[in-house]
Each structure stands twice: as structure tokens, then as C-alpha cells.
Coordinates of C-alpha atoms in Angstrom, one line a residue:
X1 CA 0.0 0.0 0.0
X2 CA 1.8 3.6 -0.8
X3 CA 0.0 6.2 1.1
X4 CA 0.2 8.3 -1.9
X5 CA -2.5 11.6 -2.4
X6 CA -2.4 11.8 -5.4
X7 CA -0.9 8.5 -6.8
X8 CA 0.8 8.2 -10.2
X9 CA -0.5 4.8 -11.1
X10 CA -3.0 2.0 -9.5
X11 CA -2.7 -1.1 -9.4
X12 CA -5.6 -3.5 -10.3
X13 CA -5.8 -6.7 -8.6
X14 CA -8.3 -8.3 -10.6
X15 CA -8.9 -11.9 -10.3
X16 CA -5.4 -12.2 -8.3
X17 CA -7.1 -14.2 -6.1
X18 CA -7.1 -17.1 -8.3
X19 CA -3.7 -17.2 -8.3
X20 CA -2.1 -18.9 -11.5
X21 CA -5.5 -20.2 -12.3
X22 CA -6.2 -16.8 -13.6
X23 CA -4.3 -17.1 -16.8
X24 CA -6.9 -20.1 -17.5
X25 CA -9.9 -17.9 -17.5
X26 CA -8.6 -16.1 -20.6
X27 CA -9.3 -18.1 -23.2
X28 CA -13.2 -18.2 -22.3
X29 CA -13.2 -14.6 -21.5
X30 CA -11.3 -13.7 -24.9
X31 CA -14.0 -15.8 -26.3
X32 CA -16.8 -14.5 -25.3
X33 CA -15.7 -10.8 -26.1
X34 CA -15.0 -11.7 -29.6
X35 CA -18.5 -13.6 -29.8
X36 CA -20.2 -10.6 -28.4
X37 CA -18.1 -7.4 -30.6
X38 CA -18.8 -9.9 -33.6
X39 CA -22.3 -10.2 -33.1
X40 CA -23.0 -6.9 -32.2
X41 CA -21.4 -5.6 -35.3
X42 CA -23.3 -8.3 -37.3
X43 CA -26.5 -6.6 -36.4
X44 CA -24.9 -3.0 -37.1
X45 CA -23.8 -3.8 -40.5
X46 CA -27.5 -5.4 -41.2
X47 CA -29.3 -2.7 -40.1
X48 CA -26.8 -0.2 -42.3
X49 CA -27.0 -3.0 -45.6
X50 CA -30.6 -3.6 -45.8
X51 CA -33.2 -1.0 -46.5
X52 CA -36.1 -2.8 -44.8
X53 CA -34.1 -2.4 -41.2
X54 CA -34.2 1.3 -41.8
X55 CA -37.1 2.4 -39.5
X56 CA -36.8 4.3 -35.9
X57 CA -36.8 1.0 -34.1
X58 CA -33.9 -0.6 -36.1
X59 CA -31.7 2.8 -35.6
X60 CA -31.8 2.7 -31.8
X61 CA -31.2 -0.9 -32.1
X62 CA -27.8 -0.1 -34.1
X63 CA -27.2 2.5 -31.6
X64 CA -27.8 0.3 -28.8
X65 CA -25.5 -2.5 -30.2
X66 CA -22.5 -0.1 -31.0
X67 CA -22.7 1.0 -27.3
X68 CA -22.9 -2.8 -26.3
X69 CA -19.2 -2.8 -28.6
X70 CA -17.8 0.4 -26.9
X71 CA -18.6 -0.3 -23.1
X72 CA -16.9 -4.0 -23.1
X73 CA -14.4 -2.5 -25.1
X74 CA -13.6 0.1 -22.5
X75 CA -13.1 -2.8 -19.6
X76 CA -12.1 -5.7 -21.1
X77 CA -9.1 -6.2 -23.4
X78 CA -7.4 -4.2 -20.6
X79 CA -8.7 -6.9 -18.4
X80 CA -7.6 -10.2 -20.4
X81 CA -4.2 -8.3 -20.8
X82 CA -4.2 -8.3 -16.7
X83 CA -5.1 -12.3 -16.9
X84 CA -1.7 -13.1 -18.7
X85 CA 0.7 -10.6 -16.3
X86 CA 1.7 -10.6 -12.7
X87 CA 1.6 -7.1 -11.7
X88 CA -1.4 -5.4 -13.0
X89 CA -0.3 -1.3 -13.2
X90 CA -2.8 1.6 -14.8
X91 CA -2.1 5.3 -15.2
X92 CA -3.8 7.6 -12.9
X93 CA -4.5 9.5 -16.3
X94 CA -5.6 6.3 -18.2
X95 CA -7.9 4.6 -14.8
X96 CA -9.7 8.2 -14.9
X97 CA -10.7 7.8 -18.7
X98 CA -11.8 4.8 -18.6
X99 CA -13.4 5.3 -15.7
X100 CA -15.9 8.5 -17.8
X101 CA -16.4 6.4 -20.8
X102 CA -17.5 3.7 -19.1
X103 CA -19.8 5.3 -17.2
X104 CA -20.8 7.4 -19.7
X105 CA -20.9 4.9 -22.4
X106 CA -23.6 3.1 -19.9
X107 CA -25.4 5.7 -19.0
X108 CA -26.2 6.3 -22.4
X109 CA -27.0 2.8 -23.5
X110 CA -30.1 3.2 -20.9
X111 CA -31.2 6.5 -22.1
X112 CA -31.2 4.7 -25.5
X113 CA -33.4 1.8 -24.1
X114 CA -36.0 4.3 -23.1
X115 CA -36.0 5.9 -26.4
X116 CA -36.5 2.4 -28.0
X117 CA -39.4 2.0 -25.2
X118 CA -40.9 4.9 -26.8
X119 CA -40.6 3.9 -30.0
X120 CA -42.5 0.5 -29.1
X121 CA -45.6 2.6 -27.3
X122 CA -45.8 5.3 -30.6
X123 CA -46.4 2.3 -32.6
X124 CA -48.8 0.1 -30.9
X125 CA -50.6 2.9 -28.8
X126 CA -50.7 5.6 -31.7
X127 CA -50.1 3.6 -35.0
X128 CA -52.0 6.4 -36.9
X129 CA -49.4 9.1 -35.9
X130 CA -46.4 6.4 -35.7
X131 CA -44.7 8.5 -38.9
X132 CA -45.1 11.5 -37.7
X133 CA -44.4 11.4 -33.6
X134 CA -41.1 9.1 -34.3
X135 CA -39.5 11.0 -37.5
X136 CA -35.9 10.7 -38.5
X137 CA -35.9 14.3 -37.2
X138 CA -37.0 13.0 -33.8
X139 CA -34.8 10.2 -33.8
X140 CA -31.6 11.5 -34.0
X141 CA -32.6 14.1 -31.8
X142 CA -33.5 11.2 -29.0
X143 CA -30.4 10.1 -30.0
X144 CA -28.1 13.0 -30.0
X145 CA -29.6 13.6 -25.8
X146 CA -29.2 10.3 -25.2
X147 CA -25.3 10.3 -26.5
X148 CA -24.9 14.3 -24.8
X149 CA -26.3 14.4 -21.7
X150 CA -24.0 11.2 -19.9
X151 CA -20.6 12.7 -21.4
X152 CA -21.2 16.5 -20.7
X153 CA -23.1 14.8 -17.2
X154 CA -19.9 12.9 -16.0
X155 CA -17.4 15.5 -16.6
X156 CA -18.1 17.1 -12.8
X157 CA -18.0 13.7 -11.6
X158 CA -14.5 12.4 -13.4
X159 CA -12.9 15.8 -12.2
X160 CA -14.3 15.7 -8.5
X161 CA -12.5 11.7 -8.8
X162 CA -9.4 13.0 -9.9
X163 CA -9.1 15.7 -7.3
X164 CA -9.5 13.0 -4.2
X165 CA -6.8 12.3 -2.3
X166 CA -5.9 8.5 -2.1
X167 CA -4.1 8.8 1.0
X168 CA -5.6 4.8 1.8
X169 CA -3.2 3.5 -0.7
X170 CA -3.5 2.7 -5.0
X171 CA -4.6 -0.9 -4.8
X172 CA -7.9 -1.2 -6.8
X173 CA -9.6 -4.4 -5.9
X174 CA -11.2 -4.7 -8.9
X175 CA -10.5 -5.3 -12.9
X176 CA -11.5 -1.9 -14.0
X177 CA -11.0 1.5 -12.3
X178 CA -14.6 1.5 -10.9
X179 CA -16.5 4.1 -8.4
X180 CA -17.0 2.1 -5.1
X181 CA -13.2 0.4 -5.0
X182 CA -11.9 4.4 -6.1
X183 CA -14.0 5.8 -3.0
X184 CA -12.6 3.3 -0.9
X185 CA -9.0 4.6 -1.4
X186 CA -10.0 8.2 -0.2
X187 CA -9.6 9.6 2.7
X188 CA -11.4 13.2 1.3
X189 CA -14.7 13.9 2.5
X190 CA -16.4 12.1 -0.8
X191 CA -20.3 12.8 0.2
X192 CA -21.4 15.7 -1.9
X193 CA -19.5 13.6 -4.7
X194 CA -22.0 10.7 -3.5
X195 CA -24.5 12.3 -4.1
X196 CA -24.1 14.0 -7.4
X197 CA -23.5 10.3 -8.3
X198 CA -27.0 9.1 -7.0
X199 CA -28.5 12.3 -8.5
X200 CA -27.2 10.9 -11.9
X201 CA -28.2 7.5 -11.4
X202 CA -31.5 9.0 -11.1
X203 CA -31.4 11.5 -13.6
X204 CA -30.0 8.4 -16.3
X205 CA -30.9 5.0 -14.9
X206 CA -33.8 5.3 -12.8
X207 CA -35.7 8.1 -15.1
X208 CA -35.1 5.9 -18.3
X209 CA -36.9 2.9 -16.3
X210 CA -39.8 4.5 -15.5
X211 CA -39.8 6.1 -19.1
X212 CA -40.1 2.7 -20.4
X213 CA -42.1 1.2 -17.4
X214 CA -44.7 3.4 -17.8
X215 CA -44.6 2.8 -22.2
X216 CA -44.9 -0.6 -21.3
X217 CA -47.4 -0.5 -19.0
X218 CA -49.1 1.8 -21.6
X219 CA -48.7 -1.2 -24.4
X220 CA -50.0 -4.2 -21.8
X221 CA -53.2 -1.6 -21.7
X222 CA -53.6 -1.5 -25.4
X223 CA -52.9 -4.8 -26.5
X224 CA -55.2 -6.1 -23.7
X225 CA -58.3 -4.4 -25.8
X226 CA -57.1 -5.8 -29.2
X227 CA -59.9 -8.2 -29.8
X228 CA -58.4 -10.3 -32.2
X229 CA -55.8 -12.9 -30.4
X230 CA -53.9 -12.5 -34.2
X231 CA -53.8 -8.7 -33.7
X232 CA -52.2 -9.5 -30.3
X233 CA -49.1 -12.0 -31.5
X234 CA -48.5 -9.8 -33.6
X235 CA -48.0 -6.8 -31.1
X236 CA -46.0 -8.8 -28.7
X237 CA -43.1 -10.0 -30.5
X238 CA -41.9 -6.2 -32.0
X239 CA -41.6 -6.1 -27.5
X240 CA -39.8 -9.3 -26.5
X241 CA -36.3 -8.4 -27.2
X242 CA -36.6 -5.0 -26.0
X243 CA -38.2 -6.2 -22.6
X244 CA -35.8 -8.9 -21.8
X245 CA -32.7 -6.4 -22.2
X246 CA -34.6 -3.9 -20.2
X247 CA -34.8 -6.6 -17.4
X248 CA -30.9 -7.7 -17.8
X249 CA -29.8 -4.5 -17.8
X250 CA -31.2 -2.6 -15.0
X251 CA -31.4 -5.5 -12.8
X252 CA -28.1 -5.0 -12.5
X253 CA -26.9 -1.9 -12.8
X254 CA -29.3 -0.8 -10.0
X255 CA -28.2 -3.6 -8.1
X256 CA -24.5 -1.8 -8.8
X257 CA -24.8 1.5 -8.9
X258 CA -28.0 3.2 -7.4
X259 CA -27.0 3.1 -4.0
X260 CA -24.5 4.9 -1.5
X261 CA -21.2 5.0 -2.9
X262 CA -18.8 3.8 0.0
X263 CA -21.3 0.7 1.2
X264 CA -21.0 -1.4 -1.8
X265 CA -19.2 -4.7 -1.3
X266 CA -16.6 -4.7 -4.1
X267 CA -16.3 -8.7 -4.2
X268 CA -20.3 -8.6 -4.9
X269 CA -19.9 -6.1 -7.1
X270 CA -17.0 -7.2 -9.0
X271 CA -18.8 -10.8 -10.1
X272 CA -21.8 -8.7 -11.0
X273 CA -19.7 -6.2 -13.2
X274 CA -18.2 -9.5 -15.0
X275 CA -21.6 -10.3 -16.0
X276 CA -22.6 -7.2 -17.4
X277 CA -19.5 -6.4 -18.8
X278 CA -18.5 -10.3 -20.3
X279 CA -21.7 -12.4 -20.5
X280 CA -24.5 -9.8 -21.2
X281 CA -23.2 -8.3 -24.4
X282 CA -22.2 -12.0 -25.7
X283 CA -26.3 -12.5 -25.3
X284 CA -27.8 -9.8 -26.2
X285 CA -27.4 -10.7 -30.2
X286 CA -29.0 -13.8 -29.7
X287 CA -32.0 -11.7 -27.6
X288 CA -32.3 -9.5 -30.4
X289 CA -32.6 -12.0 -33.1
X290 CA -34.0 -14.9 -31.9
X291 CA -37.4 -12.8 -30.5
X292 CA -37.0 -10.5 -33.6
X293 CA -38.6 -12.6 -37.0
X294 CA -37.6 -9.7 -39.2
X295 CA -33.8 -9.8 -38.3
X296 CA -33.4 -13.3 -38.7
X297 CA -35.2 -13.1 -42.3
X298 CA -32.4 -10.5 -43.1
X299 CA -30.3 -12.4 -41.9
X300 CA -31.2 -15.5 -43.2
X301 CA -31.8 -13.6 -46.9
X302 CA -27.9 -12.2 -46.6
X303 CA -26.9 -15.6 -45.8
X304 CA -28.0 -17.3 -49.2
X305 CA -27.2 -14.2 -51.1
X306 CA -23.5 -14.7 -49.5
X307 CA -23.9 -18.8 -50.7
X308 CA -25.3 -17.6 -54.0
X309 CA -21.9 -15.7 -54.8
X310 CA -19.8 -18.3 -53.7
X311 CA -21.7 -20.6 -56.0
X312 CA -21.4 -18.3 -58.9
X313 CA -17.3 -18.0 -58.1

């Protein structure tokens, strides 16, 4: 422990606690990542290539997977470069970027999930005005708020963070430079900092579930009075995908980060972080296309165009 205040490096400890076992769990980890920046591109690349995809609900989608691609990538090739070394060193500088695009990166991925929660209630609870409440104009306006607001939002945040004196020593016990493991090194008075932090949790996390809480309780209400059980099926599936990342996603990060900063335990934390940060963007593809007929007919049309030119090679 060096009872630096303002230290020049941290040191991560990771999964030290494993031992030599750690260098083991690379190979799964490195897989998974790959699995999940491949898919995720998959589904940007057919949302860009085919002209059926290009509707308000498909660009949020895009959006949404090019965040899941830019939040792992923030955390974990740095992490599965700690699996294979000893002594696990990161800048001050470099633990205090990755630290606001992480955060910010997140933050915006559930402002985005809103806006494809309000995407879902224009079309099933106003179909009639569907083109003009959801235009491309509106859209990238959504978007370019939901992209702002966490970056300019985190600024105050990343500055107050980097200001703290770390008089408790530079050992991180954690694989990324997280906000309850960095409080936990300070001995500064860190409470107005805690709660600007649970002001944005509410402002980004908590507002954006009730957003879409409230649209889907607004869509039960209307396809409940559809008479037709037909009409129904085919009001449900355009919501599957969307709801089960909704319930992955702020299950846990809730769980994480909407509560006192200081009280977390960082073992706890740390296992749930893996998840969201390993595990959840390797599923999410297969969320989004298996609950989603109209992807997986893209798909499956790219897939025999791709055969067809091999064919004719």
C-alpha cells in the first residue's frame, strides 16, 4: 500500500485471487468478447445493408449495439491483458478515462433503451401518428440527448474523482478502475460527490426505467383491448427483445450503482460487473434475433445471397 495523495498509477488486482488459475480464464473470457463485438457488429452492419431495417426501431437498435461494442471494449481487453501478467499497473490518467467512458458509455446505453421504449408505445398505442411522432428528425434528436447528456453529465464527476486524495493507498480491488473500490482509497470527505452520483443515477438509470415502465405499461393496456388474439401475437413479438434487455440491464446496474457509494461490497460487485461487462453483451445478439422474425429473415436472406456468390465464383 503507498500512502500516496495523489498516486501516479493504481494497481488492479483483478482476479489475483485465483492465483495462476487466472491465466486459465482467458481463453473463455477472450472468447466471449469476440462472440459478443462480432455479433453486435453483425447486427450494425444489417441494419446499415438492408433498407427494410431502416425504420426508428432498427436505428436505436444499431445504436444500442455499437454502445454494447464500446462499453466491453472500454473494460475488457485491458482486463484479459491483466489475466496473462503478474503485476497489474494503470495510469492515474488512463484509470480516470476509462473510468468517464464507461460510465458514460452506460449511461447512455439506458437513455437509449428508453427511447426504444418509446418507439414501441408510438407504434402500438398511436399507430395512426407512428410517422409522424417518431420521424428521423425526432430520432436523432432522441439520440443525439441520449449520447450528450451522460458525457457533458460525468465531466463534474470524473474531475471531482481525480481531485480526491488517495491517502488509503492505490490498490484497486477490482479489474477496472470502478466508483466504489476508487471511493474506498480516499480519505477526502467524498459525500457531496455521492451524491451527485446518486442524482445521476436517477437522472439516467432510474428516469429511463420509468420512461419505459410506464410505455410498457401503456402497451399491456392496449394490447389487452385488441380483440383479435392474431392482432395481439403480432403486437408482442416487436416487445420481447426490447423487454428482456430492459430486465438484464437494470437489474443489474441498479443492483450496482443506485445506491450509496462507500457501502458497496466490491467482491459482490465485481462478479456482477463480470456479467454485465463479459456475458450480457455475448447475449444480447441472440436476444435481439431470436425474439425479432424480421432480423433473422435478413439475416437468413444475406446468408444465401453470400452462398449464391460463392456458387457463382
Amino acid at each position: 500500500m503507498v500512502n500516496l495523495s495523489h498516486p501516479f498509477e493504481f494497481v488492479l488486482l483483478g482476479f489475483s485471487s485465483f492465483g495462476e488459475l487466472q491465466v486459465m480464464l482467458y481463453g473463455p473470457f477472450l472468447v466471449l468478447y469476440l462472440l459478443a463485438f462480432m455479433g453486435n457488429a453483425t447486427i450494425i452492419v444489417t441494419i446499415i445493408a438492408d433498407t427494410h431495417l431502416r425504420t426508428p426501431m432498427y436505428f436505436f437498435l444499431g445504436n444500442f449495439s455499437l454502445l454494447e461494442i464500446l462499453v466491453t471494449t472500454t473494460t475488457v481487453p485491458r482486463m484479459l491483458s491483466d489475466l496473462l501478467v503478474p503485476y497489474k499497473v494503470i495510469s492515474f490518467t488512463r484509470c480516470m478515462l476509462q473510468f468517464y467512458f464507461y460510465f458514460s458509455l452506460g449511461s447512455t446505453s439506458f437513455l437509449i433503451l428508453s427511447d426504444m421504449a418509446l418507439d414501441r408505445f408510438v407504434a402500438i398505442c398511436h399507430p395512426l401518428r407512428y410517422g409522424t411522432l417518431m420521424s428521423w428528425v425526432v430520432c436523432v434528436r432522441l439520440a443525439r440527448v441520449a449520447w450528450a447528456a451522460p458525457f457533458l453529465a460525468t465531466v463534474p464527476t470524473v474531475l471531482s474523482q481525480a481531485h480526491l486524495s488517495y491517502c488509503h493507498g492505490n490498490i484497486i480491488n477490482h479489474f477496472f478502475c470502478d466508483n466504489a473500490p476508487l471511493l474506498q482509497l480516499s480519505c477526502s470527505d467524498t459525500s457531496l460527490m455521492e451524491f451527485w452520483d446518486f442524482l445521476m443515477a436517477l437522472a439516467f438509470v432510474l428516469s429511463s426505467f420509468l420512461v419505459t415502465l410506464t410505455s410498457y405499461a401503456y402497451i399491456v393496456t392496449t394490447v389487452l383491448r385488441i380483440p383479435s388474439a392474431s392482432g395481439r401475437q403480432k403486437a408482442v413479438p416487436t416487445c420481447g427483445s426490447h423487454l428482456t434487455l430492459v430486465v438484464i440491464g437494470y437489474s443489474s446496474i441498479i443492483f450496482l450503482y443506485v445506491r450509496p457509494g462507500k457501502a458497496h461490497s466490491v467482491e459482490v460487485n465485481k462478479t456482477v460487473a463480470l456479467v454485465t461487462s463479459v456475458f450480457t453483451p455475448f447475449l444480447n445478439p441472440f436476444i435481439l434475433t431470436l425474439h425479432n422474425e424480421t432480423v433473422k429473415a435478413v439475416l437468413r436472406g444475406q446468408i444465401q445471397r453470400v452462398k449464391g456468390l460463392r456458387k457463382a465464383l
